[in-house]
């Protein structure tokens, strides 16, 4: 069955060879640098298909060797030598087929090609595209890099992002995923759950539990490095939180050795947002600069606030009580100058020209709090890109 599937793919590729090119991380050795195969005309295609039929078995052997070199050795069929005499289009198609196939499988030489773990990219994104979050930026990079580079892990990495809406929690989660996985949010190793969207009605919690369990197991089975994002974590049903516990509990690293599956859990919530703002406001008023604010200032008040929050089961869940969350990451309230940078990014992101006046004007449209100081944008950088539309000619 698999064999027939592969043949279908081969035929598909012969029909549309250009679609398979340009995926990084999947080039095979021995690919020549001549001009790409031109779109085959109908007569040539017929001829090619006939040849492909005759050669299909041989192709299959080669194809499977391209993907799984280990398997070739214990196959009965001898592998044709390197200088094998297939027409050039055949070799190209084979490479393209392998490239295309690799988009869905972990088969690249040197590991799983769905996983990119580009820490350089992550570091650059966090320092260039994220504004006003010196703590989150440093903590996230250090935690994730440290976890993924550790030779052995005995636990999933669980990070909890806290802060007002618009401060960049979702933005950072996306950045992380975009740099760790080739297909970003669309990767089959990444699952995002939004409480009010995926689990809106508490009366259906049993259905949600089943579905969540299934997705978690399926993802972890398919990927040795998976990421799960829970947005609006403060609204997660207690039974769903309970379901997550076993996934976050430490296990003996000896069971899987270096091959132990890795998982990153991100919990995004606005819990503790107000206490972060109060502390930051107090420190700024006391004369500290924003960058002088450290985790020492925030850690205790933030954790206390989360644990005490009466209107959310997240704070009182076993995840927190059993210390299954590795880090609580504060997202600070954004000031006018940060909002202005977000506005600039939004213009640049849409390839639009901007003036300094436009940046000021849009940044001023946000509401700033508290009443007296008007220091922090109440919506952070949320929906900036919609706002710039009002300023287009
Ligand atoms: C990592 O990301 C940087 C910045 O986005 C990019 O220039 C670089 O090509 C990426 N590296 C890999 C191996 O994809």
Short mmCIF file of C-alpha atoms and ligand atoms in Angstrom, two decimals:
data_model
loop_
_atom_site.label_atom_id
_atom_site.label_comp_id
_atom_site.label_asym_id
_atom_site.label_seq_id
_atom_site.Cartn_x
_atom_site.Cartn_y
_atom_site.Cartn_z
CA UNK A 1 0.00 0.00 0.00
CA UNK A 2 2.81 2.31 0.92
CA UNK A 3 4.57 1.36 -2.26
CA UNK A 4 1.57 2.39 -4.33
CA UNK A 5 1.28 5.63 -2.40
CA UNK A 6 4.87 6.46 -3.18
CA UNK A 7 4.31 5.79 -6.85
CA UNK A 8 1.37 8.13 -6.85
CA UNK A 9 3.58 10.80 -5.38
CA UNK A 10 6.15 10.17 -8.04
CA UNK A 11 3.55 10.60 -10.75
CA UNK A 12 2.26 13.73 -9.13
CA UNK A 13 5.73 15.15 -9.11
CA UNK A 14 6.30 14.36 -12.71
CA UNK A 15 3.15 16.29 -13.45
CA UNK A 16 4.07 19.30 -11.35
CA UNK A 17 7.77 19.27 -10.69
CA UNK A 18 8.08 22.95 -9.84
CA UNK A 19 5.83 22.66 -6.79
CA UNK A 20 8.28 20.47 -4.99
CA UNK A 21 11.24 22.75 -5.12
CA UNK A 22 12.46 25.30 -2.67
CA UNK A 23 11.95 23.53 0.64
CA UNK A 24 14.94 23.98 2.78
CA UNK A 25 16.57 21.25 4.70
CA UNK A 26 15.68 18.62 2.19
CA UNK A 27 18.20 18.69 -0.61
CA UNK A 28 19.77 15.39 -1.35
CA UNK A 29 23.41 14.97 -2.06
CA UNK A 30 24.28 14.54 -5.69
CA UNK A 31 21.71 17.02 -6.97
CA UNK A 32 23.16 18.72 -10.03
CA UNK A 33 23.19 22.43 -10.45
CA UNK A 34 21.98 22.60 -14.05
CA UNK A 35 18.82 24.41 -15.05
CA UNK A 36 15.61 22.96 -13.58
CA UNK A 37 13.62 20.41 -15.57
CA UNK A 38 11.22 22.29 -17.83
CA UNK A 39 7.54 21.58 -17.67
CA UNK A 40 7.19 18.35 -19.62
CA UNK A 41 4.96 18.51 -22.64
CA UNK A 42 2.35 15.85 -23.20
CA UNK A 43 4.29 13.49 -25.44
CA UNK A 44 7.27 13.56 -23.17
CA UNK A 45 5.07 12.97 -20.20
CA UNK A 46 3.56 9.85 -21.76
CA UNK A 47 7.01 8.58 -22.48
CA UNK A 48 8.12 9.38 -18.97
CA UNK A 49 5.21 7.62 -17.40
CA UNK A 50 5.92 4.50 -19.43
CA UNK A 51 9.52 4.54 -18.31
CA UNK A 52 8.50 5.26 -14.76
CA UNK A 53 6.27 2.18 -14.77
CA UNK A 54 9.11 -0.03 -15.89
CA UNK A 55 11.53 1.48 -13.45
CA UNK A 56 9.21 1.89 -10.53
CA UNK A 57 10.63 -0.93 -8.47
CA UNK A 58 14.10 0.36 -8.86
CA UNK A 59 12.89 3.84 -8.00
CA UNK A 60 11.29 2.59 -4.89
CA UNK A 61 14.52 1.03 -3.70
CA UNK A 62 16.41 4.22 -4.40
CA UNK A 63 13.72 6.39 -2.97
CA UNK A 64 13.58 4.50 0.27
CA UNK A 65 17.36 4.60 0.48
CA UNK A 66 17.33 8.35 0.02
CA UNK A 67 14.97 8.66 2.92
CA UNK A 68 16.16 5.94 5.24
CA UNK A 69 19.79 5.09 4.48
CA UNK A 70 19.82 2.65 7.40
CA UNK A 71 17.20 0.50 5.77
CA UNK A 72 19.11 0.06 2.55
CA UNK A 73 21.74 -2.11 4.09
CA UNK A 74 19.41 -4.85 5.14
CA UNK A 75 17.44 -4.98 1.92
CA UNK A 76 17.70 -7.94 -0.39
CA UNK A 77 17.62 -5.89 -3.55
CA UNK A 78 21.07 -4.58 -4.33
CA UNK A 79 21.26 -0.81 -4.50
CA UNK A 80 22.32 0.40 -7.93
CA UNK A 81 25.73 2.06 -7.86
CA UNK A 82 26.04 5.83 -7.83
CA UNK A 83 26.58 6.20 -11.54
CA UNK A 84 23.32 4.46 -12.33
CA UNK A 85 21.98 4.99 -15.78
CA UNK A 86 18.55 6.47 -15.23
CA UNK A 87 17.68 9.50 -17.29
CA UNK A 88 18.44 12.81 -15.63
CA UNK A 89 14.78 13.76 -15.19
CA UNK A 90 14.38 10.59 -13.18
CA UNK A 91 17.09 11.48 -10.77
CA UNK A 92 15.73 14.97 -10.39
CA UNK A 93 12.23 13.74 -9.80
CA UNK A 94 13.55 11.35 -7.23
CA UNK A 95 15.26 14.15 -5.36
CA UNK A 96 12.16 16.26 -5.59
CA UNK A 97 10.03 13.39 -4.45
CA UNK A 98 12.28 12.90 -1.46
CA UNK A 99 12.16 16.62 -0.72
CA UNK A 100 8.39 16.67 -0.93
CA UNK A 101 8.00 13.56 1.13
CA UNK A 102 10.34 15.00 3.76
CA UNK A 103 7.94 17.82 4.38
CA UNK A 104 5.69 15.37 6.16
CA UNK A 105 8.13 12.93 7.67
CA UNK A 106 11.15 13.11 9.88
CA UNK A 107 13.61 11.71 7.45
CA UNK A 108 16.33 14.26 6.78
CA UNK A 109 19.89 13.35 7.34
CA UNK A 110 20.88 14.81 10.68
CA UNK A 111 17.49 14.50 12.29
CA UNK A 112 13.89 15.51 12.01
CA UNK A 113 13.57 18.04 9.24
CA UNK A 114 10.34 19.47 10.63
CA UNK A 115 12.32 20.81 13.55
CA UNK A 116 14.62 23.76 12.89
CA UNK A 117 15.59 24.96 16.40
CA UNK A 118 17.06 28.17 15.07
CA UNK A 119 18.27 29.87 18.24
CA UNK A 120 20.04 32.59 16.30
CA UNK A 121 16.75 33.47 14.67
CA UNK A 122 14.93 33.33 17.98
CA UNK A 123 17.45 35.58 19.67
CA UNK A 124 17.30 38.07 16.84
CA UNK A 125 13.47 38.08 16.79
CA UNK A 126 13.29 38.57 20.53
CA UNK A 127 15.69 41.48 20.49
CA UNK A 128 14.50 43.20 17.30
CA UNK A 129 10.76 42.55 17.01
CA UNK A 130 9.70 42.38 20.63
CA UNK A 131 9.50 45.75 22.37
CA UNK A 132 9.82 46.62 26.03
CA UNK A 133 10.17 43.07 27.37
CA UNK A 134 13.76 42.74 28.48
CA UNK A 135 12.86 40.16 31.14
CA UNK A 136 10.67 37.91 29.01
CA UNK A 137 13.09 38.10 26.12
CA UNK A 138 16.04 36.95 28.20
CA UNK A 139 14.15 34.31 30.19
CA UNK A 140 12.44 32.68 27.24
CA UNK A 141 15.61 32.36 25.21
CA UNK A 142 17.63 31.02 28.09
CA UNK A 143 14.98 28.53 29.21
CA UNK A 144 14.17 27.15 25.77
CA UNK A 145 17.74 27.00 24.52
CA UNK A 146 18.91 25.42 27.74
CA UNK A 147 16.16 22.84 27.62
CA UNK A 148 16.59 21.85 24.00
CA UNK A 149 20.38 21.72 24.17
CA UNK A 150 20.48 19.59 27.28
CA UNK A 151 21.74 16.12 26.38
CA UNK A 152 19.09 14.47 28.52
CA UNK A 153 15.79 15.75 29.82
CA UNK A 154 13.67 14.30 32.57
CA UNK A 155 10.69 16.59 32.23
CA UNK A 156 8.73 18.74 29.88
CA UNK A 157 9.56 22.45 29.94
CA UNK A 158 6.61 24.46 31.23
CA UNK A 159 6.63 28.23 30.96
CA UNK A 160 3.84 30.44 32.14
CA UNK A 161 3.51 33.87 30.49
CA UNK A 162 1.78 36.58 32.48
CA UNK A 163 0.78 40.09 31.63
CA UNK A 164 -1.91 42.34 30.28
CA UNK A 165 -3.27 41.74 26.83
CA UNK A 166 -1.22 43.22 24.02
CA UNK A 167 2.08 42.95 25.87
CA UNK A 168 3.45 40.26 23.58
CA UNK A 169 2.64 36.86 25.11
CA UNK A 170 1.12 35.48 21.93
CA UNK A 171 3.74 37.22 19.87
CA UNK A 172 6.56 35.50 21.74
CA UNK A 173 4.83 32.12 21.55
CA UNK A 174 4.59 32.53 17.79
CA UNK A 175 8.20 33.64 17.48
CA UNK A 176 9.28 30.63 19.41
CA UNK A 177 7.32 28.24 17.26
CA UNK A 178 8.44 29.93 14.04
CA UNK A 179 12.06 29.46 14.97
CA UNK A 180 11.79 25.97 16.39
CA UNK A 181 9.67 24.45 13.63
CA UNK A 182 10.01 24.75 9.91
CA UNK A 183 6.24 25.08 9.44
CA UNK A 184 5.68 27.28 12.49
CA UNK A 185 2.17 27.15 13.87
CA UNK A 186 1.11 24.80 11.08
CA UNK A 187 3.63 22.19 12.14
CA UNK A 188 2.16 18.88 13.18
CA UNK A 189 4.45 19.07 16.22
CA UNK A 190 2.73 22.22 17.50
CA UNK A 191 -0.72 22.44 19.03
CA UNK A 192 -2.38 25.60 20.21
CA UNK A 193 -5.50 25.62 22.36
CA UNK A 194 -7.49 28.72 23.16
CA UNK A 195 -9.76 28.13 26.12
CA UNK A 196 -12.77 30.10 24.94
CA UNK A 197 -12.44 28.72 21.44
CA UNK A 198 -11.54 25.05 21.93
CA UNK A 199 -13.16 24.43 25.31
CA UNK A 200 -15.95 27.00 25.58
CA UNK A 201 -18.67 25.08 27.46
CA UNK A 202 -17.91 23.42 30.76
CA UNK A 203 -20.76 20.94 30.29
CA UNK A 204 -18.81 19.34 27.44
CA UNK A 205 -15.65 18.95 29.47
CA UNK A 206 -15.64 15.18 29.01
CA UNK A 207 -15.56 15.55 25.26
CA UNK A 208 -12.80 18.16 25.51
CA UNK A 209 -10.78 15.90 27.76
CA UNK A 210 -10.96 13.05 25.33
CA UNK A 211 -10.01 15.26 22.41
CA UNK A 212 -7.18 16.97 24.26
CA UNK A 213 -5.81 13.64 25.43
CA UNK A 214 -5.95 12.27 21.92
CA UNK A 215 -4.19 15.27 20.41
CA UNK A 216 -1.48 15.31 23.05
CA UNK A 217 -0.75 11.63 22.63
CA UNK A 218 -0.87 11.78 18.87
CA UNK A 219 1.48 14.76 18.73
CA UNK A 220 3.96 13.25 21.15
CA UNK A 221 3.90 9.98 19.26
CA UNK A 222 4.66 11.70 15.97
CA UNK A 223 7.22 14.21 17.21
CA UNK A 224 10.15 13.83 19.52
CA UNK A 225 9.96 17.58 20.12
CA UNK A 226 6.48 18.97 20.53
CA UNK A 227 5.08 22.29 21.69
CA UNK A 228 1.70 22.87 23.29
CA UNK A 229 0.33 26.35 23.77
CA UNK A 230 -2.60 27.07 26.06
CA UNK A 231 -3.90 30.55 25.47
CA UNK A 232 -6.26 32.03 28.06
CA UNK A 233 -4.88 29.48 30.50
CA UNK A 234 -6.71 31.23 33.33
CA UNK A 235 -9.95 29.95 31.79
CA UNK A 236 -8.92 26.30 31.48
CA UNK A 237 -11.34 23.92 33.16
CA UNK A 238 -9.89 22.27 36.32
CA UNK A 239 -10.34 18.84 34.80
CA UNK A 240 -8.34 19.81 31.74
CA UNK A 241 -5.57 21.14 33.98
CA UNK A 242 -5.64 17.84 35.82
CA UNK A 243 -5.34 15.96 32.56
CA UNK A 244 -2.12 17.82 31.78
CA UNK A 245 -0.38 16.87 35.01
CA UNK A 246 1.10 13.54 33.89
CA UNK A 247 2.56 15.25 30.82
CA UNK A 248 4.42 17.72 33.00
CA UNK A 249 5.57 15.43 35.74
CA UNK A 250 9.23 14.48 35.91
CA UNK A 251 10.12 11.06 34.63
CA UNK A 252 13.31 9.13 34.86
CA UNK A 253 15.61 10.21 32.03
CA UNK A 254 16.99 6.69 31.95
CA UNK A 255 13.83 5.29 30.41
CA UNK A 256 14.48 6.81 26.99
CA UNK A 257 18.05 7.99 27.40
CA UNK A 258 19.08 10.76 25.03
CA UNK A 259 16.08 9.92 22.87
CA UNK A 260 13.58 10.99 25.52
CA UNK A 261 10.86 13.03 23.82
CA UNK A 262 10.96 16.74 24.57
CA UNK A 263 7.90 18.87 25.08
CA UNK A 264 7.46 22.57 25.67
CA UNK A 265 4.30 23.82 27.34
CA UNK A 266 3.38 27.48 27.20
CA UNK A 267 0.57 28.79 29.37
CA UNK A 268 -0.56 32.28 28.41
CA UNK A 269 -2.74 34.25 30.77
CA UNK A 270 -3.46 37.70 32.06
CA UNK A 271 -3.28 36.45 35.65
CA UNK A 272 -1.00 38.65 37.68
CA UNK A 273 -1.10 41.34 35.02
CA UNK A 274 -2.27 43.99 37.41
CA UNK A 275 0.29 43.18 40.06
CA UNK A 276 3.08 43.34 37.46
CA UNK A 277 1.82 46.76 36.46
CA UNK A 278 1.67 47.97 40.04
CA UNK A 279 5.20 46.83 40.80
CA UNK A 280 6.57 48.34 37.59
CA UNK A 281 4.77 51.62 38.20
CA UNK A 282 6.13 51.77 41.75
CA UNK A 283 9.69 51.12 40.60
CA UNK A 284 9.53 53.65 37.79
CA UNK A 285 8.16 56.28 40.16
CA UNK A 286 10.98 55.44 42.56
CA UNK A 287 13.40 56.45 39.84
CA UNK A 288 14.48 53.10 38.41
CA UNK A 289 14.76 52.79 34.68
CA UNK A 290 12.67 50.08 33.09
CA UNK A 291 15.71 47.99 32.20
CA UNK A 292 16.83 48.01 35.81
CA UNK A 293 13.76 46.02 36.82
CA UNK A 294 14.73 42.43 37.55
CA UNK A 295 12.99 39.18 38.37
CA UNK A 296 13.80 39.78 42.03
CA UNK A 297 11.37 42.67 41.99
CA UNK A 298 8.60 40.68 40.36
CA UNK A 299 8.90 37.02 41.19
CA UNK A 300 7.36 36.95 44.65
CA UNK A 301 4.46 39.33 44.09
CA UNK A 302 3.63 37.65 40.78
CA UNK A 303 3.57 34.11 42.16
CA UNK A 304 1.60 35.17 45.20
CA UNK A 305 -0.97 36.89 43.02
CA UNK A 306 -1.34 33.89 40.72
CA UNK A 307 -1.74 31.41 43.57
CA UNK A 308 -4.27 33.60 45.33
CA UNK A 309 -6.43 34.46 42.35
CA UNK A 310 -9.84 33.19 43.35
CA UNK A 311 -11.52 33.37 39.95
CA UNK A 312 -9.21 30.96 38.16
CA UNK A 313 -8.45 27.31 38.73
CA UNK A 314 -5.01 27.72 37.17
CA UNK A 315 -3.58 29.30 40.32
CA UNK A 316 -4.87 26.59 42.60
CA UNK A 317 -4.15 23.69 40.25
CA UNK A 318 -1.71 20.92 40.98
CA UNK A 319 0.46 22.24 38.18
CA UNK A 320 1.37 25.10 40.47
CA UNK A 321 1.17 23.34 43.79
CA UNK A 322 3.46 20.55 42.63
CA UNK A 323 5.85 23.05 41.04
CA UNK A 324 5.37 21.61 37.59
CA UNK A 325 5.68 25.07 36.04
CA UNK A 326 9.36 25.84 35.57
CA UNK A 327 9.20 29.58 35.09
CA UNK A 328 6.73 32.41 35.52
CA UNK A 329 7.54 35.00 32.94
CA UNK A 330 6.27 38.55 33.43
CA UNK A 331 5.32 40.72 30.48
CA UNK A 332 5.63 44.35 31.49
CA UNK A 333 3.05 47.00 30.58
CA UNK A 334 4.05 48.88 27.45
CA UNK A 335 4.79 52.58 27.40
CA UNK A 336 4.17 55.13 24.69
CA UNK A 337 7.62 54.65 23.11
CA UNK A 338 7.04 50.91 22.77
CA UNK A 339 3.65 51.37 21.20
CA UNK A 340 5.29 53.74 18.74
CA UNK A 341 7.78 51.02 17.79
CA UNK A 342 4.92 48.58 17.25
CA UNK A 343 3.27 51.11 14.94
CA UNK A 344 6.50 51.48 12.97
CA UNK A 345 6.81 47.68 12.69
CA UNK A 346 3.25 47.46 11.45
CA UNK A 347 4.00 49.95 8.66
CA UNK A 348 7.22 48.17 7.75
CA UNK A 349 5.51 44.79 7.90
CA UNK A 350 3.02 45.94 5.27
CA UNK A 351 5.68 47.65 3.19
CA UNK A 352 4.05 51.01 3.71
CA UNK A 353 5.77 54.35 4.00
CA UNK A 354 5.30 56.23 7.27
CA UNK A 355 6.03 59.58 8.80
CA UNK A 356 7.10 60.34 12.37
CA UNK A 357 3.83 62.26 12.77
CA UNK A 358 1.79 59.24 11.77
CA UNK A 359 3.61 57.11 14.34
CA UNK A 360 2.84 59.65 17.06
CA UNK A 361 -0.73 60.09 16.00
CA UNK A 362 -1.49 56.37 16.03
CA UNK A 363 0.39 55.77 19.28
CA UNK A 364 -1.68 58.54 20.85
CA UNK A 365 -4.89 56.79 19.89
CA UNK A 366 -4.27 54.13 22.51
CA UNK A 367 -5.60 54.62 26.03
CA UNK A 368 -2.96 55.18 28.67
CA UNK A 369 -3.36 54.35 32.33
CA UNK A 370 -3.40 54.85 35.27
CA UNK A 371 -5.51 57.97 35.44
CA UNK A 372 -2.78 60.20 36.84
CA UNK A 373 0.45 59.09 35.16
CA UNK A 374 -0.95 57.82 31.85
CA UNK A 375 2.15 55.71 31.51
CA UNK A 376 0.99 52.33 30.21
CA UNK A 377 -1.02 51.48 27.14
CA UNK A 378 -4.08 49.62 28.36
CA UNK A 379 -4.20 47.45 25.23
CA UNK A 380 -0.45 47.22 24.82
CA UNK A 381 0.28 46.86 21.14
CA UNK A 382 -2.96 45.10 20.34
CA UNK A 383 -4.67 45.70 16.99
CA UNK A 384 -2.10 48.26 15.89
CA UNK A 385 -2.06 46.92 12.36
CA UNK A 386 -5.80 47.55 12.00
CA UNK A 387 -5.34 51.07 13.24
CA UNK A 388 -2.74 52.00 10.67
CA UNK A 389 -5.29 51.38 7.96
CA UNK A 390 -7.06 54.53 9.04
CA UNK A 391 -3.97 56.50 8.10
CA UNK A 392 -3.50 55.20 4.63
CA UNK A 393 -4.05 57.64 1.79
C1 LIG B 1 17.88 31.30 11.42
O1 LIG B 1 17.21 32.52 11.45
C2 LIG B 1 17.93 33.59 10.88
C3 LIG B 1 17.15 34.86 11.14
O2 LIG B 1 15.79 34.71 10.89
C4 LIG B 1 18.12 33.31 9.39
O3 LIG B 1 18.84 34.35 8.79
C5 LIG B 1 18.87 32.00 9.25
O4 LIG B 1 18.97 31.68 7.90
C6 LIG B 1 18.16 30.90 9.99
N1 LIG B 1 18.99 29.71 9.98
C7 LIG B 1 18.56 28.55 9.53
C8 LIG B 1 19.50 27.41 9.62
O5 LIG B 1 17.43 28.40 9.09
#
